[in-house]
GROMACS .gro file of N, CA and C in nm:
model
  393
    1MET      N    1   1.899   4.089  -4.695
    1MET     CA    2   1.957   3.854  -4.662
    1MET      C    3   1.958   3.948  -4.557
    2LYS      N    4   2.053   4.071  -4.423
    2LYS     CA    5   2.091   4.022  -4.351
    2LYS      C    6   1.983   4.147  -4.250
    3ARG      N    7   1.903   4.120  -4.334
    3ARG     CA    8   1.745   4.131  -4.257
    3ARG      C    9   1.682   4.066  -4.217
    4ARG      N   10   1.690   3.955  -4.273
    4ARG     CA   11   1.628   3.828  -4.315
    4ARG      C   12   1.685   3.752  -4.191
    5PHE      N   13   1.827   3.769  -4.203
    5PHE     CA   14   1.887   3.641  -4.073
    5PHE      C   15   1.893   3.725  -4.002
    6TRP      N   16   1.908   3.821  -3.946
    6TRP     CA   17   1.848   3.878  -3.782
    6TRP      C   18   1.714   3.871  -3.732
    7LEU      N   19   1.577   3.869  -3.842
    7LEU     CA   20   1.444   3.771  -3.795
    7LEU      C   21   1.434   3.658  -3.749
    8GLN      N   22   1.520   3.582  -3.870
    8GLN     CA   23   1.493   3.500  -3.805
    8GLN      C   24   1.557   3.449  -3.718
    9ARG      N   25   1.683   3.489  -3.685
    9ARG     CA   26   1.756   3.462  -3.493
    9ARG      C   27   1.645   3.519  -3.421
   10LYS      N   28   1.634   3.631  -3.430
   10LYS     CA   29   1.489   3.719  -3.379
   10LYS      C   30   1.373   3.555  -3.305
   11TRP      N   31   1.292   3.510  -3.430
   11TRP     CA   32   1.240   3.410  -3.434
   11TRP      C   33   1.243   3.301  -3.383
   12ARG      N   34   1.409   3.247  -3.343
   12ARG     CA   35   1.464   3.154  -3.298
   12ARG      C   36   1.506   3.178  -3.150
   13ILE      N   37   1.500   3.345  -3.111
   13ILE     CA   38   1.556   3.315  -2.894
   13ILE      C   39   1.389   3.301  -2.923
   14GLU      N   40   1.268   3.362  -3.062
   14GLU     CA   41   1.117   3.389  -2.943
   14GLU      C   42   1.086   3.236  -2.888
   15GLU      N   43   1.129   3.159  -2.977
   15GLU     CA   44   1.126   3.038  -2.963
   15GLU      C   45   1.117   2.958  -2.927
   16MET      N   46   1.261   2.988  -2.890
   16MET     CA   47   1.408   2.911  -2.786
   16MET      C   48   1.340   2.953  -2.625
   17GLU      N   49   1.296   3.084  -2.568
   17GLU     CA   50   1.171   3.189  -2.530
   17GLU      C   51   1.088   3.067  -2.420
   18GLU      N   52   1.057   3.042  -2.533
   18GLU     CA   53   0.859   3.016  -2.486
   18GLU      C   54   0.873   2.876  -2.504
   19ASP      N   55   0.966   2.840  -2.539
   19ASP     CA   56   1.028   2.640  -2.476
   19ASP      C   57   1.079   2.722  -2.393
   20LEU      N   58   1.148   2.687  -2.364
   20LEU     CA   59   1.242   2.800  -2.213
   20LEU      C   60   1.110   2.752  -2.034
   21GLN      N   61   0.993   2.873  -2.073
   21GLN     CA   62   0.928   2.993  -2.072
   21GLN      C   63   0.838   2.764  -2.031
   22LYS      N   64   0.879   2.697  -2.098
   22LYS     CA   65   0.715   2.600  -2.101
   22LYS      C   66   0.812   2.570  -2.049
   23THR      N   67   0.893   2.495  -2.073
   23THR     CA   68   0.993   2.385  -1.926
   23THR      C   69   0.999   2.362  -1.840
   24GLU      N   70   0.989   2.576  -1.804
   24GLU     CA   71   1.008   2.575  -1.612
   24GLU      C   72   0.911   2.556  -1.549
   25ASN      N   73   0.764   2.538  -1.633
   25ASN     CA   74   0.692   2.601  -1.602
   25ASN      C   75   0.611   2.424  -1.606
   26GLN      N   76   0.702   2.340  -1.696
   26GLN     CA   77   0.672   2.189  -1.623
   26GLN      C   78   0.756   2.144  -1.528
   27ILE      N   79   0.812   2.207  -1.479
   27ILE     CA   80   0.943   2.172  -1.380
   27ILE      C   81   0.911   2.197  -1.203
   28ALA      N   82   0.848   2.399  -1.245
   28ALA     CA   83   0.780   2.398  -1.174
   28ALA      C   84   0.637   2.271  -1.063
   29THR      N   85   0.549   2.283  -1.191
   29THR     CA   86   0.412   2.125  -1.208
   29THR      C   87   0.526   2.016  -1.118
   30HIS      N   88   0.592   1.928  -1.203
   30HIS     CA   89   0.614   1.839  -1.163
   30HIS      C   90   0.786   1.869  -1.013
   31GLU      N   91   0.752   1.997  -0.951
   31GLU     CA   92   0.761   1.937  -0.841
   31GLU      C   93   0.683   1.996  -0.662
   32LYS      N   94   0.634   2.095  -0.749
   32LYS     CA   95   0.477   2.085  -0.694
   32LYS      C   96   0.425   1.917  -0.648
   33LYS      N   97   0.403   1.795  -0.840
   33LYS     CA   98   0.297   1.729  -0.751
   33LYS      C   99   0.465   1.679  -0.670
   34ALA      N  100   0.581   1.644  -0.670
   34ALA     CA  101   0.649   1.602  -0.666
   34ALA      C  102   0.582   1.633  -0.463
   35HIS      N  103   0.591   1.786  -0.451
   35HIS     CA  104   0.575   1.802  -0.282
   35HIS      C  105   0.481   1.773  -0.187
   36ASP      N  106   0.404   1.736  -0.322
   36ASP     CA  107   0.253   1.690  -0.313
   36ASP      C  108   0.268   1.556  -0.236
   37ASN      N  109   0.270   1.476  -0.304
   37ASN     CA  110   0.325   1.304  -0.307
   37ASN      C  111   0.452   1.289  -0.193
   38TRP      N  112   0.541   1.441  -0.190
   38TRP     CA  113   0.606   1.429  -0.011
   38TRP      C  114   0.523   1.442   0.090
   39LEU      N  115   0.393   1.514   0.116
   39LEU     CA  116   0.410   1.559   0.190
   39LEU      C  117   0.277   1.399   0.237
   40LYS      N  118   0.186   1.339   0.114
   40LYS     CA  119   0.098   1.194   0.091
   40LYS      C  120   0.160   1.143   0.211
   41ALA      N  121   0.300   1.032   0.129
   41ALA     CA  122   0.422   0.984   0.213
   41ALA      C  123   0.457   0.969   0.308
   42HIS      N  124   0.489   1.126   0.432
   42HIS     CA  125   0.475   1.117   0.513
   42HIS      C  126   0.354   1.135   0.622
   43ALA      N  127   0.236   1.170   0.495
   43ALA     CA  128   0.135   1.169   0.639
   43ALA      C  129   0.120   1.036   0.654
   44ALA      N  130   0.116   0.962   0.566
   44ALA     CA  131   0.048   0.729   0.606
   44ALA      C  132   0.225   0.698   0.640
   45GLU      N  133   0.407   0.782   0.640
   45GLU     CA  134   0.444   0.710   0.807
   45GLU      C  135   0.335   0.717   0.895
   46ARG      N  136   0.351   0.834   0.896
   46ARG     CA  137   0.301   0.895   1.084
   46ARG      C  138   0.156   0.744   1.072
   47ASP      N  139   0.045   0.804   0.920
   47ASP     CA  140  -0.025   0.682   1.034
   47ASP      C  141  -0.002   0.532   0.998
   48ILE      N  142   0.088   0.507   0.916
   48ILE     CA  143   0.147   0.310   0.977
   48ILE      C  144   0.241   0.352   1.128
   49ALA      N  145   0.287   0.450   1.114
   49ALA     CA  146   0.381   0.442   1.325
   49ALA      C  147   0.249   0.463   1.364
   50GLU      N  148   0.108   0.496   1.417
   50GLU     CA  149   0.026   0.557   1.466
   50GLU      C  150  -0.050   0.393   1.522
   51GLU      N  151  -0.061   0.337   1.300
   51GLU     CA  152  -0.124   0.220   1.430
   51GLU      C  153  -0.020   0.084   1.370
   52LYS      N  154   0.125   0.100   1.432
   52LYS     CA  155   0.242   0.043   1.505
   52LYS      C  156   0.227   0.019   1.617
   53ARG      N  157   0.191   0.131   1.660
   53ARG     CA  158   0.218   0.220   1.802
   53ARG      C  159   0.038   0.139   1.872
   54GLU      N  160  -0.006   0.155   1.827
   54GLU     CA  161  -0.193   0.100   1.849
   54GLU      C  162  -0.188  -0.074   1.830
   55ALA      N  163  -0.157  -0.077   1.748
   55ALA     CA  164  -0.091  -0.259   1.745
   55ALA      C  165  -0.028  -0.317   1.849
   56ALA      N  166   0.093  -0.246   1.910
   56ALA     CA  167   0.168  -0.261   1.978
   56ALA      C  168   0.038  -0.302   2.091
   57ASN      N  169  -0.020  -0.178   2.114
   57ASN     CA  170  -0.126  -0.178   2.258
   57ASN      C  171  -0.204  -0.317   2.262
   58LEU      N  172  -0.246  -0.272   2.154
   58LEU     CA  173  -0.338  -0.412   2.204
   58LEU      C  174  -0.259  -0.556   2.190
   59ARG      N  175  -0.222  -0.571   2.168
   59ARG     CA  176  -0.129  -0.671   2.164
   59ARG      C  177  -0.092  -0.721   2.336
   60HIS      N  178  -0.032  -0.609   2.370
   60HIS     CA  179   0.036  -0.580   2.507
   60HIS      C  180  -0.147  -0.621   2.622
   61LYS      N  181  -0.217  -0.472   2.583
   61LYS     CA  182  -0.346  -0.566   2.664
   61LYS      C  183  -0.385  -0.724   2.661
   62LEU      N  184  -0.403  -0.777   2.528
   62LEU     CA  185  -0.424  -0.909   2.471
   62LEU      C  186  -0.237  -0.958   2.577
   63LEU      N  187  -0.193  -0.978   2.644
   63LEU     CA  188  -0.131  -1.018   2.675
   63LEU      C  189  -0.188  -1.011   2.776
   64GLU      N  190  -0.196  -0.951   2.864
   64GLU     CA  191  -0.251  -0.907   3.028
   64GLU      C  192  -0.375  -0.991   3.037
   65MET      N  193  -0.465  -0.950   2.952
   65MET     CA  194  -0.587  -1.027   2.960
   65MET      C  195  -0.604  -1.224   2.973
   66THR      N  196  -0.407  -1.273   2.867
   66THR     CA  197  -0.563  -1.384   2.844
   66THR      C  198  -0.507  -1.494   2.968
   67PRO      N  199  -0.415  -1.454   3.079
   67PRO     CA  200  -0.425  -1.512   3.222
   67PRO      C  201  -0.575  -1.481   3.254
   68LYS      N  202  -0.685  -1.359   3.246
   68LYS     CA  203  -0.725  -1.333   3.302
   68LYS      C  204  -0.902  -1.422   3.234
   69MET      N  205  -0.829  -1.457   3.192
   69MET     CA  206  -0.952  -1.483   3.061
   69MET      C  207  -0.954  -1.642   3.122
   70ALA      N  208  -0.838  -1.677   3.105
   70ALA     CA  209  -0.831  -1.794   3.125
   70ALA      C  210  -0.892  -1.800   3.307
   71MET      N  211  -0.825  -1.758   3.371
   71MET     CA  212  -0.928  -1.854   3.569
   71MET      C  213  -1.062  -1.753   3.531
   72TRP      N  214  -1.098  -1.681   3.465
   72TRP     CA  215  -1.277  -1.636   3.443
   72TRP      C  216  -1.320  -1.737   3.416
   73GLN      N  217  -1.286  -1.898   3.334
   73GLN     CA  218  -1.320  -1.966   3.228
   73GLN      C  219  -1.310  -2.067   3.330
   74ASP      N  220  -1.297  -2.056   3.435
   74ASP     CA  221  -1.298  -2.202   3.513
   74ASP      C  222  -1.367  -2.180   3.661
   75GLU      N  223  -1.402  -2.004   3.626
   75GLU     CA  224  -1.519  -2.036   3.727
   75GLU      C  225  -1.632  -2.013   3.664
   76PRO      N  226  -1.761  -2.034   3.765
   76PRO     CA  227  -1.822  -2.105   3.732
   76PRO      C  228  -1.935  -1.882   3.685
   77VAL      N  229  -2.061  -1.917   3.577
   77VAL     CA  230  -2.064  -1.735   3.524
   77VAL      C  231  -2.243  -1.753   3.574
   78ILE      N  232  -2.186  -1.597   3.674
   78ILE     CA  233  -2.338  -1.640   3.730
   78ILE      C  234  -2.346  -1.352   3.689
   79VAL      N  235  -2.505  -1.433   3.598
   79VAL     CA  236  -2.531  -1.409   3.578
   79VAL      C  237  -2.592  -1.291   3.559
   80LYS      N  238  -2.653  -1.146   3.655
   80LYS     CA  239  -2.686  -1.093   3.667
   80LYS      C  240  -2.841  -1.021   3.649
   81PRO      N  241  -2.950  -0.991   3.705
   81PRO     CA  242  -3.059  -0.963   3.646
   81PRO      C  243  -3.052  -0.782   3.588
   82ILE      N  244  -3.126  -0.774   3.473
   82ILE     CA  245  -3.146  -0.717   3.434
   82ILE      C  246  -3.212  -0.552   3.497
   83PRO      N  247  -3.119  -0.483   3.554
   83PRO     CA  248  -3.308  -0.414   3.632
   83PRO      C  249  -3.433  -0.300   3.494
   84GLY      N  250  -3.537  -0.413   3.529
   84GLY     CA  251  -3.660  -0.310   3.478
   84GLY      C  252  -3.701  -0.450   3.338
   85ARG      N  253  -3.678  -0.574   3.404
   85ARG     CA  254  -3.671  -0.670   3.268
   85ARG      C  255  -3.730  -0.769   3.298
   86PRO      N  256  -3.832  -0.816   3.337
   86PRO     CA  257  -3.919  -0.949   3.384
   86PRO      C  258  -3.833  -1.051   3.311
   87ASN      N  259  -3.881  -1.199   3.460
   87ASN     CA  260  -3.760  -1.251   3.562
   87ASN      C  261  -3.793  -1.361   3.348
   88THR      N  262  -3.671  -1.367   3.342
   88THR     CA  263  -3.720  -1.535   3.161
   88THR      C  264  -3.671  -1.679   3.237
   89GLN      N  265  -3.590  -1.667   3.375
   89GLN     CA  266  -3.641  -1.818   3.331
   89GLN      C  267  -3.742  -1.880   3.361
   90ASN      N  268  -3.758  -2.010   3.378
   90ASN     CA  269  -3.850  -2.128   3.373
   90ASN      C  270  -3.824  -2.130   3.515
   91PRO      N  271  -3.915  -2.180   3.588
   91PRO     CA  272  -3.964  -2.160   3.766
   91PRO      C  273  -3.904  -2.435   3.727
   92THR      N  274  -3.845  -2.437   3.848
   92THR     CA  275  -3.764  -2.528   3.831
   92THR      C  276  -3.883  -2.576   3.880
   93ARG      N  277  -3.886  -2.783   3.818
   93ARG     CA  278  -4.059  -2.850   3.838
   93ARG      C  279  -3.917  -2.967   3.959
   94ARG      N  280  -4.076  -2.994   4.041
   94ARG     CA  281  -3.954  -3.104   4.156
   94ARG      C  282  -4.077  -3.196   4.113
   95GLY      N  283  -4.089  -3.235   4.018
   95GLY     CA  284  -4.155  -3.370   3.969
   95GLY      C  285  -4.272  -3.333   3.907
   96PRO      N  286  -4.336  -3.395   3.827
   96PRO     CA  287  -4.461  -3.469   3.713
   96PRO      C  288  -4.587  -3.288   3.769
   97ARG      N  289  -4.669  -3.260   3.671
   97ARG     CA  290  -4.799  -3.226   3.809
   97ARG      C  291  -4.872  -3.314   3.861
   98SER      N  292  -4.951  -3.355   3.945
   98SER     CA  293  -5.066  -3.465   3.923
   98SER      C  294  -5.154  -3.395   3.808
   99GLN      N  295  -5.316  -3.473   3.853
   99GLN     CA  296  -5.435  -3.444   3.792
   99GLN      C  297  -5.411  -3.355   3.845
  100ASN      N  298  -5.498  -3.216   3.919
  100ASN     CA  299  -5.490  -3.080   3.992
  100ASN      C  300  -5.417  -2.992   3.948
  101GLY      N  301  -5.310  -3.019   3.827
  101GLY     CA  302  -5.235  -2.913   3.878
  101GLY      C  303  -5.143  -2.891   3.933
  102SER      N  304  -5.082  -2.969   4.094
  102SER     CA  305  -4.992  -2.881   4.141
  102SER      C  306  -4.880  -3.008   4.082
  103PHE      N  307  -4.762  -2.935   4.109
  103PHE     CA  308  -4.659  -2.957   4.139
  103PHE      C  309  -4.631  -3.068   4.269
  104GLY      N  310  -4.692  -3.163   4.311
  104GLY     CA  311  -4.674  -3.177   4.432
  104GLY      C  312  -4.654  -3.149   4.525
  105PRO      N  313  -4.594  -3.289   4.663
  105PRO     CA  314  -4.558  -3.190   4.783
  105PRO      C  315  -4.449  -3.106   4.815
  106SER      N  316  -4.481  -2.969   4.831
  106SER     CA  317  -4.398  -2.921   4.836
  106SER      C  318  -4.304  -2.955   4.987
  107PRO      N  319  -4.164  -2.883   4.926
  107PRO     CA  320  -4.099  -2.863   5.027
  107PRO      C  321  -4.001  -2.835   5.170
  108VAL      N  322  -4.133  -2.732   5.146
  108VAL     CA  323  -4.141  -2.681   5.242
  108VAL      C  324  -4.264  -2.614   5.379
  109SER      N  325  -4.324  -2.686   5.290
  109SER     CA  326  -4.408  -2.757   5.413
  109SER      C  327  -4.460  -2.862   5.487
  110GLY      N  328  -4.389  -2.928   5.350
  110GLY     CA  329  -4.403  -3.113   5.380
  110GLY      C  330  -4.463  -3.192   5.337
  111ALA      N  331  -4.558  -3.227   5.359
  111ALA     CA  332  -4.644  -3.316   5.315
  111ALA      C  333  -4.782  -3.287   5.219
  112GLU      N  334  -4.813  -3.107   5.260
  112GLU     CA  335  -4.941  -3.042   5.226
  112GLU      C  336  -4.847  -2.996   5.033
  113TYR      N  337  -4.987  -3.006   4.961
  113TYR     CA  338  -4.894  -2.993   4.740
  113TYR      C  339  -4.895  -2.863   4.765
  114SER      N  340  -4.799  -2.776   4.696
  114SER     CA  341  -4.786  -2.659   4.642
  114SER      C  342  -4.896  -2.663   4.551
  115PRO      N  343  -4.999  -2.508   4.578
  115PRO     CA  344  -5.082  -2.469   4.448
  115PRO      C  345  -5.045  -2.492   4.312
  116PRO      N  346  -5.087  -2.484   4.272
  116PRO     CA  347  -5.136  -2.503   4.111
  116PRO      C  348  -5.061  -2.336   4.011
  117LEU      N  349  -4.980  -2.323   3.917
  117LEU     CA  350  -4.962  -2.250   3.890
  117LEU      C  351  -5.073  -2.063   3.803
  118THR      N  352  -5.157  -1.969   3.856
  118THR     CA  353  -5.166  -1.939   3.762
  118THR      C  354  -5.109  -1.787   3.722
  119ALA      N  355  -5.317  -1.779   3.612
  119ALA     CA  356  -5.179  -1.659   3.533
  119ALA      C  357  -5.243  -1.578   3.686
  120GLU      N  358  -5.270  -1.524   3.785
  120GLU     CA  359  -5.388  -1.417   3.813
  120GLU      C  360  -5.334  -1.444   3.973
  121PRO      N  361  -5.181  -1.449   4.015
  121PRO     CA  362  -5.211  -1.498   4.220
  121PRO      C  363  -5.260  -1.438   4.342
  122ASP      N  364  -5.354  -1.539   4.378
  122ASP     CA  365  -5.425  -1.475   4.535
  122ASP      C  366  -5.525  -1.342   4.412
  123GLY      N  367  -5.613  -1.369   4.346
  123GLY     CA  368  -5.714  -1.332   4.279
  123GLY      C  369  -5.679  -1.233   4.202
  124ARG      N  370  -5.521  -1.087   4.194
  124ARG     CA  371  -5.549  -1.012   4.162
  124ARG      C  372  -5.495  -1.031   4.015
  125PRO      N  373  -5.506  -0.962   3.999
  125PRO     CA  374  -5.395  -0.889   3.816
  125PRO      C  375  -5.231  -0.964   3.852
  126LEU      N  376  -5.201  -1.064   3.676
  126LEU     CA  377  -5.032  -1.027   3.685
  126LEU      C  378  -4.984  -0.923   3.711
  127SER      N  379  -5.055  -0.846   3.643
  127SER     CA  380  -4.986  -0.634   3.681
  127SER      C  381  -5.002  -0.585   3.853
  128ALA      N  382  -5.051  -0.638   3.792
  128ALA     CA  383  -5.033  -0.535   4.011
  128ALA      C  384  -4.979  -0.662   4.055
  129THR      N  385  -4.883  -0.746   4.062
  129THR     CA  386  -4.797  -0.751   4.204
  129THR      C  387  -4.647  -0.654   4.111
  130PHE      N  388  -4.621  -0.636   4.081
  130PHE     CA  389  -4.557  -0.606   3.979
  130PHE      C  390  -4.462  -0.455   4.056
  131ASN      N  391  -4.597  -0.341   4.093
  131ASN     CA  392  -4.608  -0.269   4.110
  131ASN      C  393  -4.572  -0.227   4.222
   0.00000   0.00000   0.00000
């Protein structure tokens, strides 16, 4: 009977030690998860702080640019031609075309009619005028 009693006690001690080891492993796992979560939360807080600084910087730039934009809206817009691109503006017309295709009297030469526009001015191909 004593032997049985000691075997039961020994078995119970081993069982409790196993439970203790499992519990300690669970605690270590939970502590590691808590630490990982703390690191993630800390990184997120740093990101939020950086975003807040960026938002404040952009608000400051917006406050600086608002009066400038208001001034620019009051000024006429000048569009500069882009080098290497053909001029896309249509020539201004001074009146309806006559039967011979001219635009009427030239304001530069007085009473003479301006010549009609052709695809090849002066007998040269159009591509030769851009070289």
